[in-house]
XYZ file of C-alpha atoms in Angstrom:
607
model
C 22.277 -72.181 -22.404
C 20.761 -71.364 -19.394
C 19.018 -68.465 -18.130
C 21.745 -66.969 -16.040
C 24.377 -66.879 -19.211
C 21.056 -65.437 -21.566
C 20.848 -62.482 -19.287
C 24.575 -62.138 -19.074
C 25.147 -62.204 -23.218
C 21.686 -59.677 -23.201
C 23.654 -57.150 -20.993
C 26.482 -57.191 -22.591
C 24.698 -56.230 -25.666
C 22.815 -53.703 -24.504
C 26.362 -52.138 -22.993
C 27.746 -52.656 -26.574
C 24.924 -50.888 -28.245
C 25.175 -47.680 -25.695
C 28.824 -47.336 -26.369
C 28.471 -47.661 -29.796
C 25.621 -44.980 -30.245
C 27.679 -42.389 -27.889
C 30.792 -43.396 -30.250
C 28.708 -42.187 -33.411
C 27.372 -39.396 -32.026
C 30.961 -38.012 -30.731
C 32.375 -38.763 -34.043
C 29.761 -36.655 -35.870
C 29.457 -33.779 -33.653
C 33.402 -33.590 -33.517
C 34.353 -34.534 -37.238
C 31.105 -34.397 -39.607
C 29.359 -31.312 -37.819
C 31.607 -27.911 -38.878
C 29.038 -25.737 -37.159
C 29.583 -27.416 -34.059
C 33.220 -27.280 -34.323
C 33.104 -23.611 -35.106
C 30.734 -22.655 -32.019
C 33.279 -24.711 -30.067
C 36.340 -22.959 -30.809
C 35.218 -19.577 -31.752
C 32.044 -18.939 -29.854
C 30.327 -18.666 -26.227
C 27.025 -19.271 -25.643
C 25.241 -16.749 -23.621
C 21.987 -17.245 -21.924
C 20.486 -13.827 -21.970
C 17.154 -13.057 -20.186
C 14.660 -10.998 -21.515
C 12.796 -8.770 -18.746
C 9.178 -8.031 -19.709
C 7.773 -4.558 -19.482
C 6.674 -4.311 -15.888
C 1.966 -3.736 -15.934
C 0.757 0.162 -15.896
C -0.885 1.578 -13.232
C -4.164 3.642 -14.093
C -6.511 5.648 -11.861
C -10.167 4.877 -12.047
C -10.599 7.214 -15.142
C -7.946 5.805 -17.056
C -5.267 8.522 -15.918
C -1.628 6.581 -15.756
C -0.125 6.737 -12.416
C 2.922 4.369 -13.360
C 4.900 3.555 -16.419
C 8.033 2.697 -17.633
C 11.243 3.909 -19.136
C 14.131 2.109 -20.279
C 17.114 1.360 -18.327
C 20.330 -0.966 -18.869
C 22.301 -3.107 -16.553
C 25.761 -4.121 -17.143
C 26.950 -7.666 -16.287
C 29.770 -10.088 -16.190
C 30.395 -13.411 -16.759
C 33.647 -14.057 -14.715
C 34.789 -16.820 -16.349
C 34.559 -15.127 -20.214
C 36.667 -12.058 -18.583
C 40.159 -11.453 -20.010
C 42.421 -8.503 -19.583
C 40.908 -5.120 -20.600
C 41.475 -1.618 -19.868
C 40.181 -0.966 -16.722
C 40.801 2.848 -16.730
C 38.779 3.359 -19.873
C 35.990 1.115 -18.635
C 35.667 3.273 -15.737
C 35.961 6.234 -17.260
C 32.986 5.161 -19.691
C 31.105 4.251 -17.049
C 32.148 6.904 -14.411
C 32.837 4.847 -11.739
C 36.017 4.424 -9.864
C 38.449 1.335 -9.897
C 37.704 -0.097 -6.264
C 33.916 -0.058 -6.751
C 34.601 -1.953 -10.188
C 37.214 -4.465 -8.397
C 34.783 -4.711 -5.696
C 31.816 -5.658 -7.876
C 34.064 -8.026 -9.885
C 34.859 -9.862 -6.512
C 31.110 -10.475 -5.545
C 30.571 -11.273 -9.089
C 33.016 -14.268 -8.510
C 31.638 -15.038 -5.526
C 27.991 -15.399 -6.783
C 29.359 -17.536 -9.466
C 32.206 -17.915 -11.942
C 29.935 -19.010 -14.572
C 26.566 -17.488 -13.970
C 26.153 -13.877 -15.295
C 25.700 -11.272 -12.410
C 24.900 -7.614 -12.408
C 27.795 -5.419 -11.482
C 26.392 -1.999 -12.212
C 22.471 -1.075 -11.998
C 20.497 1.101 -13.975
C 23.442 2.867 -16.412
C 22.416 6.069 -17.909
C 21.207 6.470 -21.312
C 24.566 8.314 -21.911
C 26.609 5.843 -20.518
C 24.815 3.019 -22.151
C 25.069 4.752 -25.902
C 28.919 5.156 -25.159
C 29.433 1.455 -23.740
C 27.638 -0.172 -26.551
C 29.715 1.325 -29.456
C 32.859 -0.183 -27.642
C 31.543 -3.028 -25.548
C 33.428 -5.833 -27.850
C 37.057 -4.322 -26.137
C 35.568 -5.781 -22.837
C 34.831 -9.680 -23.097
C 32.797 -11.585 -20.441
C 30.734 -7.854 -20.103
C 27.224 -7.370 -21.559
C 24.074 -5.230 -21.308
C 20.912 -6.313 -20.373
C 17.824 -4.083 -20.989
C 15.522 -3.275 -18.119
C 12.919 -0.701 -17.061
C 12.361 1.651 -14.245
C 9.286 2.964 -12.976
C 8.360 6.893 -13.645
C 5.354 8.543 -11.837
C 3.761 11.218 -13.608
C 1.760 12.336 -11.210
C 4.250 12.272 -8.190
C 1.195 11.032 -5.756
C 0.096 8.388 -4.102
C 3.435 7.230 -2.832
C 1.806 4.918 0.209
C -0.484 3.342 -2.027
C 1.744 2.515 -5.310
C 4.548 1.486 -3.207
C 7.958 0.953 -4.808
C 9.882 -1.588 -6.633
C 13.828 -3.055 -5.346
C 16.168 -5.747 -5.500
C 14.635 -9.204 -4.986
C 16.611 -10.335 -1.267
C 18.647 -13.161 -1.014
C 15.309 -15.316 0.992
C 13.379 -14.619 -1.869
C 15.520 -15.941 -4.263
C 16.021 -19.321 -1.938
C 11.888 -19.691 -1.603
C 10.587 -18.681 -5.092
C 12.758 -19.923 -8.128
C 11.231 -17.381 -10.741
C 13.939 -15.187 -8.993
C 17.439 -14.650 -9.600
C 20.157 -12.310 -8.215
C 19.539 -8.982 -9.759
C 15.926 -9.320 -10.418
C 13.081 -6.516 -9.183
C 10.447 -7.185 -6.825
C 7.465 -5.179 -5.511
C 8.409 -4.184 -1.952
C 5.374 -2.260 -0.619
C 2.244 -1.208 -1.525
C 0.458 -2.212 -5.065
C 3.879 -2.986 -6.515
C 4.225 -5.839 -3.869
C 0.422 -6.780 -3.644
C -0.051 -7.489 -7.049
C 3.371 -8.540 -7.888
C 2.722 -11.889 -9.984
C 0.372 -9.853 -12.295
C 2.466 -6.635 -12.799
C 5.522 -8.597 -13.387
C 4.954 -10.526 -16.265
C 6.988 -13.612 -17.503
C 10.692 -13.762 -18.160
C 12.096 -14.845 -21.402
C 15.143 -16.158 -22.474
C 17.017 -15.648 -25.528
C 20.681 -17.642 -26.320
C 22.896 -15.550 -28.301
C 25.944 -16.928 -29.594
C 29.102 -14.541 -28.576
C 32.858 -14.460 -30.390
C 36.128 -14.387 -28.382
C 35.609 -10.392 -29.479
C 32.143 -10.293 -27.177
C 30.422 -9.685 -30.648
C 26.897 -11.250 -30.801
C 27.332 -13.450 -33.615
C 23.584 -14.752 -33.969
C 21.250 -16.381 -31.925
C 21.766 -20.321 -30.921
C 19.902 -22.910 -33.349
C 18.248 -19.733 -34.921
C 16.276 -18.913 -32.098
C 14.281 -22.196 -31.846
C 15.504 -22.666 -28.062
C 14.280 -19.055 -26.723
C 11.127 -18.023 -24.984
C 9.410 -15.177 -25.365
C 8.662 -12.779 -22.492
C 5.577 -12.124 -21.575
C 4.253 -8.581 -20.665
C 3.163 -7.815 -16.829
C -0.780 -7.204 -16.516
C -1.853 -3.731 -15.944
C -3.950 -2.291 -12.684
C -6.977 -0.090 -13.042
C -6.853 1.284 -9.284
C -10.079 2.811 -7.403
C -8.067 6.228 -6.824
C -9.132 9.510 -8.462
C -6.003 11.230 -9.407
C -7.046 14.710 -9.294
C -9.105 14.260 -5.972
C -5.380 12.324 -4.534
C -3.465 15.582 -5.718
C -5.682 17.427 -4.191
C -5.903 15.813 -0.882
C -1.992 16.157 -0.965
C -1.997 19.479 -1.791
C -4.405 20.766 1.292
C -2.080 18.553 3.525
C 1.234 20.069 2.887
C 3.203 20.927 6.007
C 0.805 18.784 8.347
C 1.026 15.184 9.696
C -1.897 13.216 9.477
C -4.298 11.281 6.954
C -6.923 11.333 4.506
C -8.899 8.109 3.152
C -11.883 8.994 0.994
C -13.910 5.585 -0.168
C -17.143 5.495 -2.270
C -19.876 3.805 0.043
C -21.767 1.809 -2.581
C -18.434 -0.071 -3.888
C -16.033 0.103 -1.210
C -13.762 1.639 -3.470
C -11.461 4.122 -2.370
C -11.119 7.489 -4.357
C -8.204 9.048 -2.094
C -5.783 7.835 0.465
C -3.054 9.877 1.761
C -0.677 9.640 4.658
C 0.751 13.167 5.561
C 3.759 14.006 4.867
C 4.252 12.369 2.007
C 6.850 11.761 -0.471
C 7.448 12.004 -4.223
C 7.329 7.964 -5.432
C 10.252 8.794 -8.001
C 13.112 9.217 -5.151
C 12.882 5.540 -4.662
C 13.889 4.641 -8.548
C 17.140 4.778 -9.819
C 20.737 4.536 -8.831
C 20.118 6.851 -6.288
C 17.200 5.034 -4.507
C 19.573 3.804 -1.704
C 20.563 7.275 -0.760
C 17.041 8.230 -0.956
C 15.544 5.692 1.023
C 17.822 6.206 4.053
C 17.354 10.107 4.071
C 13.298 9.289 4.049
C 14.223 6.616 6.976
C 16.117 9.468 8.877
C 13.619 12.075 8.598
C 11.966 12.910 11.900
C 8.730 13.446 10.410
C 8.540 9.751 9.084
C 6.965 10.476 5.413
C 7.683 6.428 5.006
C 5.548 5.549 7.326
C 1.662 4.901 6.203
C -0.315 6.868 9.462
C -3.740 5.918 7.313
C -3.133 1.929 8.140
C -0.277 1.994 10.709
C -1.206 4.626 12.934
C -3.862 3.665 15.491
C -5.584 6.723 17.611
C -8.476 6.776 19.722
C -11.294 7.861 17.585
C -12.312 10.501 20.284
C -15.977 12.121 19.611
C -16.229 10.505 16.271
C -16.765 7.413 18.027
C -19.942 8.783 20.196
C -22.125 8.047 16.754
C -21.143 4.109 17.345
C -22.256 4.180 20.991
C -25.547 6.084 19.978
C -26.278 3.034 17.474
C -25.831 0.275 19.827
C -27.874 2.103 22.429
C -30.733 1.998 19.963
C -29.905 -1.470 19.045
C -29.936 -2.790 22.505
C -32.966 -0.562 23.566
C -30.941 1.095 26.079
C -32.280 4.637 24.728
C -34.719 5.856 22.025
C -34.651 8.798 19.975
C -36.168 10.518 22.323
C -34.108 10.136 25.282
C -32.638 12.919 27.072
C -30.051 13.368 29.587
C -29.477 16.225 31.735
C -25.950 17.749 31.380
C -24.342 20.245 33.734
C -21.772 21.701 31.457
C -18.359 21.863 33.073
C -19.558 20.871 36.217
C -20.771 17.599 34.831
C -19.745 14.343 36.348
C -18.338 11.414 35.632
C -17.387 13.647 32.905
C -17.504 16.967 32.326
C -19.152 18.348 29.090
C -17.067 21.062 26.808
C -19.671 22.447 25.342
C -22.385 25.095 26.708
C -25.893 24.184 25.598
C -29.504 23.545 27.293
C -30.408 20.461 29.063
C -31.708 17.799 29.411
C -30.464 17.389 25.766
C -32.084 14.428 23.356
C -29.843 12.574 20.727
C -29.747 14.502 17.477
C -28.866 17.378 19.309
C -26.120 15.638 21.606
C -24.468 14.655 18.663
C -24.586 18.014 17.290
C -23.190 19.493 20.802
C -21.064 16.585 20.981
C -22.518 15.773 24.569
C -20.098 13.944 26.656
C -22.544 13.402 29.700
C -25.447 12.171 26.993
C -22.944 9.721 25.627
C -21.709 8.362 29.238
C -25.352 7.665 30.019
C -25.605 6.073 26.912
C -22.998 3.615 27.314
C -23.822 3.368 31.087
C -27.105 2.329 29.843
C -25.951 -0.562 28.193
C -23.619 -1.837 30.072
C -25.815 -1.648 33.097
C -28.914 -3.192 31.251
C -27.375 -6.992 31.597
C -26.508 -8.659 35.177
C -22.858 -8.233 35.267
C -20.603 -5.472 33.660
C -18.532 -8.091 31.532
C -21.811 -9.676 29.889
C -22.719 -5.599 28.966
C -19.473 -5.033 27.787
C -19.076 -7.904 25.581
C -22.331 -7.361 24.261
C -21.464 -3.815 23.321
C -17.680 -4.884 22.066
C -19.500 -7.536 19.535
C -21.467 -4.895 18.102
C -18.375 -2.780 17.627
C -16.787 -5.646 15.807
C -19.436 -6.091 13.181
C -18.375 -2.407 12.322
C -15.019 -3.632 11.362
C -13.086 -2.141 14.191
C -10.344 -4.030 16.379
C -9.659 -6.347 13.005
C -8.023 -5.735 9.723
C -10.452 -4.574 7.095
C -8.248 -6.288 4.762
C -6.788 -3.610 2.671
C -4.161 -5.027 -0.460
C -1.425 -3.183 0.970
C -0.559 -5.352 3.793
C 0.807 -4.397 7.251
C -2.557 -3.084 8.199
C -3.457 -2.443 12.139
C -6.232 -3.823 13.747
C -6.411 -1.167 16.084
C -7.903 -2.044 19.705
C -11.113 -2.669 21.323
C -10.173 -4.466 24.650
C -11.609 -7.679 25.280
C -12.946 -8.098 28.975
C -10.189 -10.197 30.132
C -7.732 -6.833 29.531
C -9.643 -5.308 32.528
C -10.296 -8.849 34.254
C -6.117 -8.646 34.485
C -6.053 -5.059 35.648
C -9.011 -4.471 38.165
C -9.691 -8.296 39.041
C -12.638 -10.267 37.790
C -15.910 -8.689 38.800
C -14.067 -5.566 40.252
C -15.156 -3.230 37.350
C -18.200 -1.808 35.695
C -19.031 1.049 33.173
C -18.068 3.536 35.772
C -14.388 1.965 35.765
C -14.101 2.057 31.802
C -16.138 5.307 31.276
C -13.745 6.870 28.929
C -15.222 4.353 26.172
C -18.120 6.436 26.201
C -16.545 9.456 24.344
C -14.065 7.482 21.986
C -10.829 7.736 24.629
C -9.092 5.413 27.218
C -7.836 1.991 25.607
C -9.653 2.337 22.086
C -7.838 2.510 19.186
C -9.112 2.781 15.381
C -6.777 3.313 12.384
C -7.724 6.420 9.901
C -8.618 3.561 7.326
C -11.318 2.256 9.656
C -12.312 5.793 10.372
C -13.409 6.225 7.151
C -15.028 2.808 6.677
C -17.263 3.613 9.464
C -18.252 6.791 7.820
C -19.071 4.506 4.770
C -21.189 2.319 7.128
C -23.333 4.959 8.441
C -23.904 6.578 5.009
C -24.922 2.710 3.375
C -27.292 2.175 6.766
C -25.501 -0.677 8.168
C -23.439 -1.956 5.720
C -19.770 -1.534 3.861
C -18.191 -3.648 1.453
C -14.384 -4.768 1.689
C -12.732 -1.321 1.169
C -9.867 -1.942 -1.714
C -7.573 -0.053 -4.000
C -7.818 -2.219 -7.430
C -10.743 -2.438 -9.676
C -9.292 -5.056 -12.147
C -6.558 -6.957 -13.439
C -6.446 -6.716 -17.219
C -3.494 -6.837 -20.619
C -3.889 -5.631 -24.046
C -4.873 -9.557 -25.243
C -7.613 -10.173 -22.531
C -10.848 -8.969 -20.782
C -10.492 -6.992 -17.862
C -10.464 -9.587 -14.757
C -12.788 -7.464 -11.858
C -12.463 -8.214 -8.350
C -15.334 -9.182 -6.254
C -15.559 -7.786 -2.831
C -17.186 -9.501 0.273
C -20.613 -6.964 1.433
C -20.470 -7.058 5.655
C -23.508 -6.215 7.565
C -23.773 -4.760 10.962
C -25.743 -5.653 13.765
C -27.347 -2.695 13.954
C -30.924 -2.462 12.462
C -31.281 0.090 9.219
C -33.931 2.364 11.019
C -31.401 3.457 13.810
C -29.267 5.315 11.491
C -31.829 7.715 10.508
C -31.817 9.938 13.937
C -27.654 9.382 13.982
C -27.582 10.807 10.303
C -29.856 13.627 11.365
C -27.637 14.432 13.643
C -24.596 14.542 11.518
C -26.599 16.988 9.562
C -27.004 19.148 12.203
C -22.884 19.432 13.335
C -22.186 20.496 9.774
C -25.308 22.717 9.354
C -26.002 24.317 12.907
C -22.825 24.132 15.244
C -19.859 26.213 14.570
C -18.573 23.790 11.872
C -21.072 25.544 9.434
C -18.567 28.389 9.103
C -16.022 26.399 7.536
C -17.459 23.458 5.962
C -21.208 23.646 4.856
C -21.876 23.991 1.095
C -24.638 25.612 -0.883
C -25.497 22.533 -3.275
C -24.756 19.485 -1.202
C -25.793 18.190 2.008
C -22.715 17.044 4.064
C -23.546 14.719 7.309
C -20.189 14.835 9.405
C -18.971 14.415 13.045
C -15.860 16.608 14.450
C -13.856 14.758 17.030
C -11.011 16.356 19.144
C -8.671 13.842 20.586
C -6.717 13.995 23.575
C -2.855 14.034 23.343
C -0.541 14.045 26.052
C 2.447 14.854 24.060
C 1.213 18.332 22.769
C -1.849 20.038 21.208
C -4.851 17.436 20.328
C -5.425 15.987 17.347
C -8.098 17.326 14.682
C -10.572 14.401 13.294
C -13.701 14.514 11.244
C -15.540 11.822 9.226
C -18.422 12.979 7.073
C -20.468 11.739 3.969
C -22.128 13.011 0.936
C -24.888 14.019 -0.145
C -27.147 12.808 2.501
C -29.096 10.517 0.351
C -27.313 8.301 -2.268
C -23.875 9.353 -1.028
C -21.067 9.319 -3.410
C -18.405 9.813 -0.961
C -17.441 9.176 2.494
C -14.118 10.419 4.280
C -11.960 10.496 7.449
C -9.410 13.411 7.957
C -7.306 13.190 10.671
C -4.668 16.173 11.334
C -2.235 15.472 14.170
C -1.717 18.645 16.609
C -4.909 20.340 14.831
C -6.448 21.236 18.088
C -10.205 21.212 17.209
C -12.117 18.830 14.552
C -13.716 22.133 13.285
C -10.331 23.775 12.835
C -8.622 21.958 10.121
C -9.925 18.731 9.920
C -13.656 19.657 9.011
C -13.097 22.255 6.382
C -10.298 20.185 4.684
C -12.888 17.220 4.548
C -15.465 19.443 3.143
C -13.370 20.876 0.745
C -12.173 17.285 -0.637
C -16.193 16.685 -0.973
C -17.167 19.676 -2.686
C -14.108 18.930 -5.178
C -14.605 15.558 -5.844
C -18.588 16.062 -6.216
C -18.469 19.576 -8.273
C -15.149 19.346 -9.644
C -14.335 22.819 -8.617
C -14.852 25.000 -5.403
C -17.100 28.051 -5.160
C -15.499 31.353 -5.041
C -16.771 32.157 -1.359
C -15.226 29.279 0.007
C -11.567 29.676 -1.863
C -10.415 32.008 0.839
C -10.932 28.891 3.273
C -9.052 26.624 0.627
C -6.086 29.017 0.798
C -5.866 29.028 4.537
C -5.714 25.426 4.660
C -3.433 25.056 2.045
C -0.992 27.429 4.118
C -1.370 26.292 7.593
C 2.053 24.818 8.841
C 1.497 22.751 11.490
C 5.182 21.089 11.225
C 6.643 24.566 12.350
C 6.421 25.374 15.921
C 6.512 29.144 15.006
C 3.760 29.294 12.588
C 0.401 30.393 14.087
C -2.199 27.909 13.973
């Protein structure tokens, strides 16, 4: 027999063997195995997803910020649906028939054999009634879920919210299916993979009366859901609530950071909103109202609003001037007050004035001369400008600081090409861009960056990447601490001393002392009044305390607050005092009340 014939018989034998195996298997399943026959004739195999509880979120002291509460979704598998009493069904669920029909049509369009959600987040009352009568409605079943709950009702812009996953995410990530929830913004989004856990699957046998008869294969095919991991944030819940208390009826922001670690203690964009508004079946309607609110409560001003820094920026110009040896700690420049040129001074003080006192008095001519000296030190204006700009970048300005929240603006420290484009190369100089000397002009900085500037000065020349989460952990595992990078500026540490002395003088020797000086702690700060062409100027203040071994650095930005000393400085000092002392001194309670009651959103309210 030749090789071809042998191969022919061998292949034939293989085909016969395979056919015999299938025949025996089918005979066993259909004739011998009575269990399978029962499953096939009387039961439906239902694949039910088990959703794990989402991870909890805590503040830095272990106080709960976000937890879960029970919720239930009603699902349908269209091919299993048979005629049912729609009137009774709608009455139980408190919906109208048109809504039910529309939901069923959407479910059929999605898939006739895959379950899909038709009613989300049933109330406990509706769920209890439905469970007793679910057997009357073949093809429908209830799936347990969880919703977020916020005991503190604070930190909405930090925590973010959870929403239903969209089509593009489903197509790009096989983990998600229709009806799943996902972190949309804030820490809920940033730590989605840790918080969500891992879904499980249960295979249930359901009879023709929609009653669960047991687990398929006694649960051997099931997988167990894995709970989401928890977050320990850097926030101090009490301090966060206090900042929100003081910033009621105002637009602006508060960012407080622990200088030694970069941990954010409080993070507020005002006006804020109750995060529980974006939970449950009313979420869509509430979100629309928040979006349409002209005060823009959803807008995160702390990282998404970029303003001119105003006089707070003079601190950096002083530090760069010292580093570049354009000035010394003893340098003094004359000031003619409101008659000064090319930038007038808005304060009355002696002249000539030195660096420490120029910070206290916020003397525009001093810092114009400092800026001009830096630029003119170099043969070409663009060389001097780029040297100045490169120093700024080491403070984290003009770039994203890298907060977990995402959508952070980088602010603006213009490149020399910007001025070359508008004025022509070599056709501009320090005088052309003189507004930069006092924190105006094309400069823009976010309140988050401004707080980080206070941190950098408090640390005498460095900062740790500011962040909102300390660790990720579960009940079974050790906490996973997160490491963050240290960033050094280009300014030598010794140059910070005189600037810090000037900041102390602002709080203790200027008009700021009447509302912002503490008896027990030295605060070092700098006010800013930011020009606003659309209304009253903005009130700005940055500070840190104590002077030595600082525990808190802060920026406060109050839109239309007129002067830095009017609102921003008192609010910052109260927050510092609350954090360091856990209370407000009796003599300062009147200041606290005045800040709390100030209504800058109502034009008829006296400012």
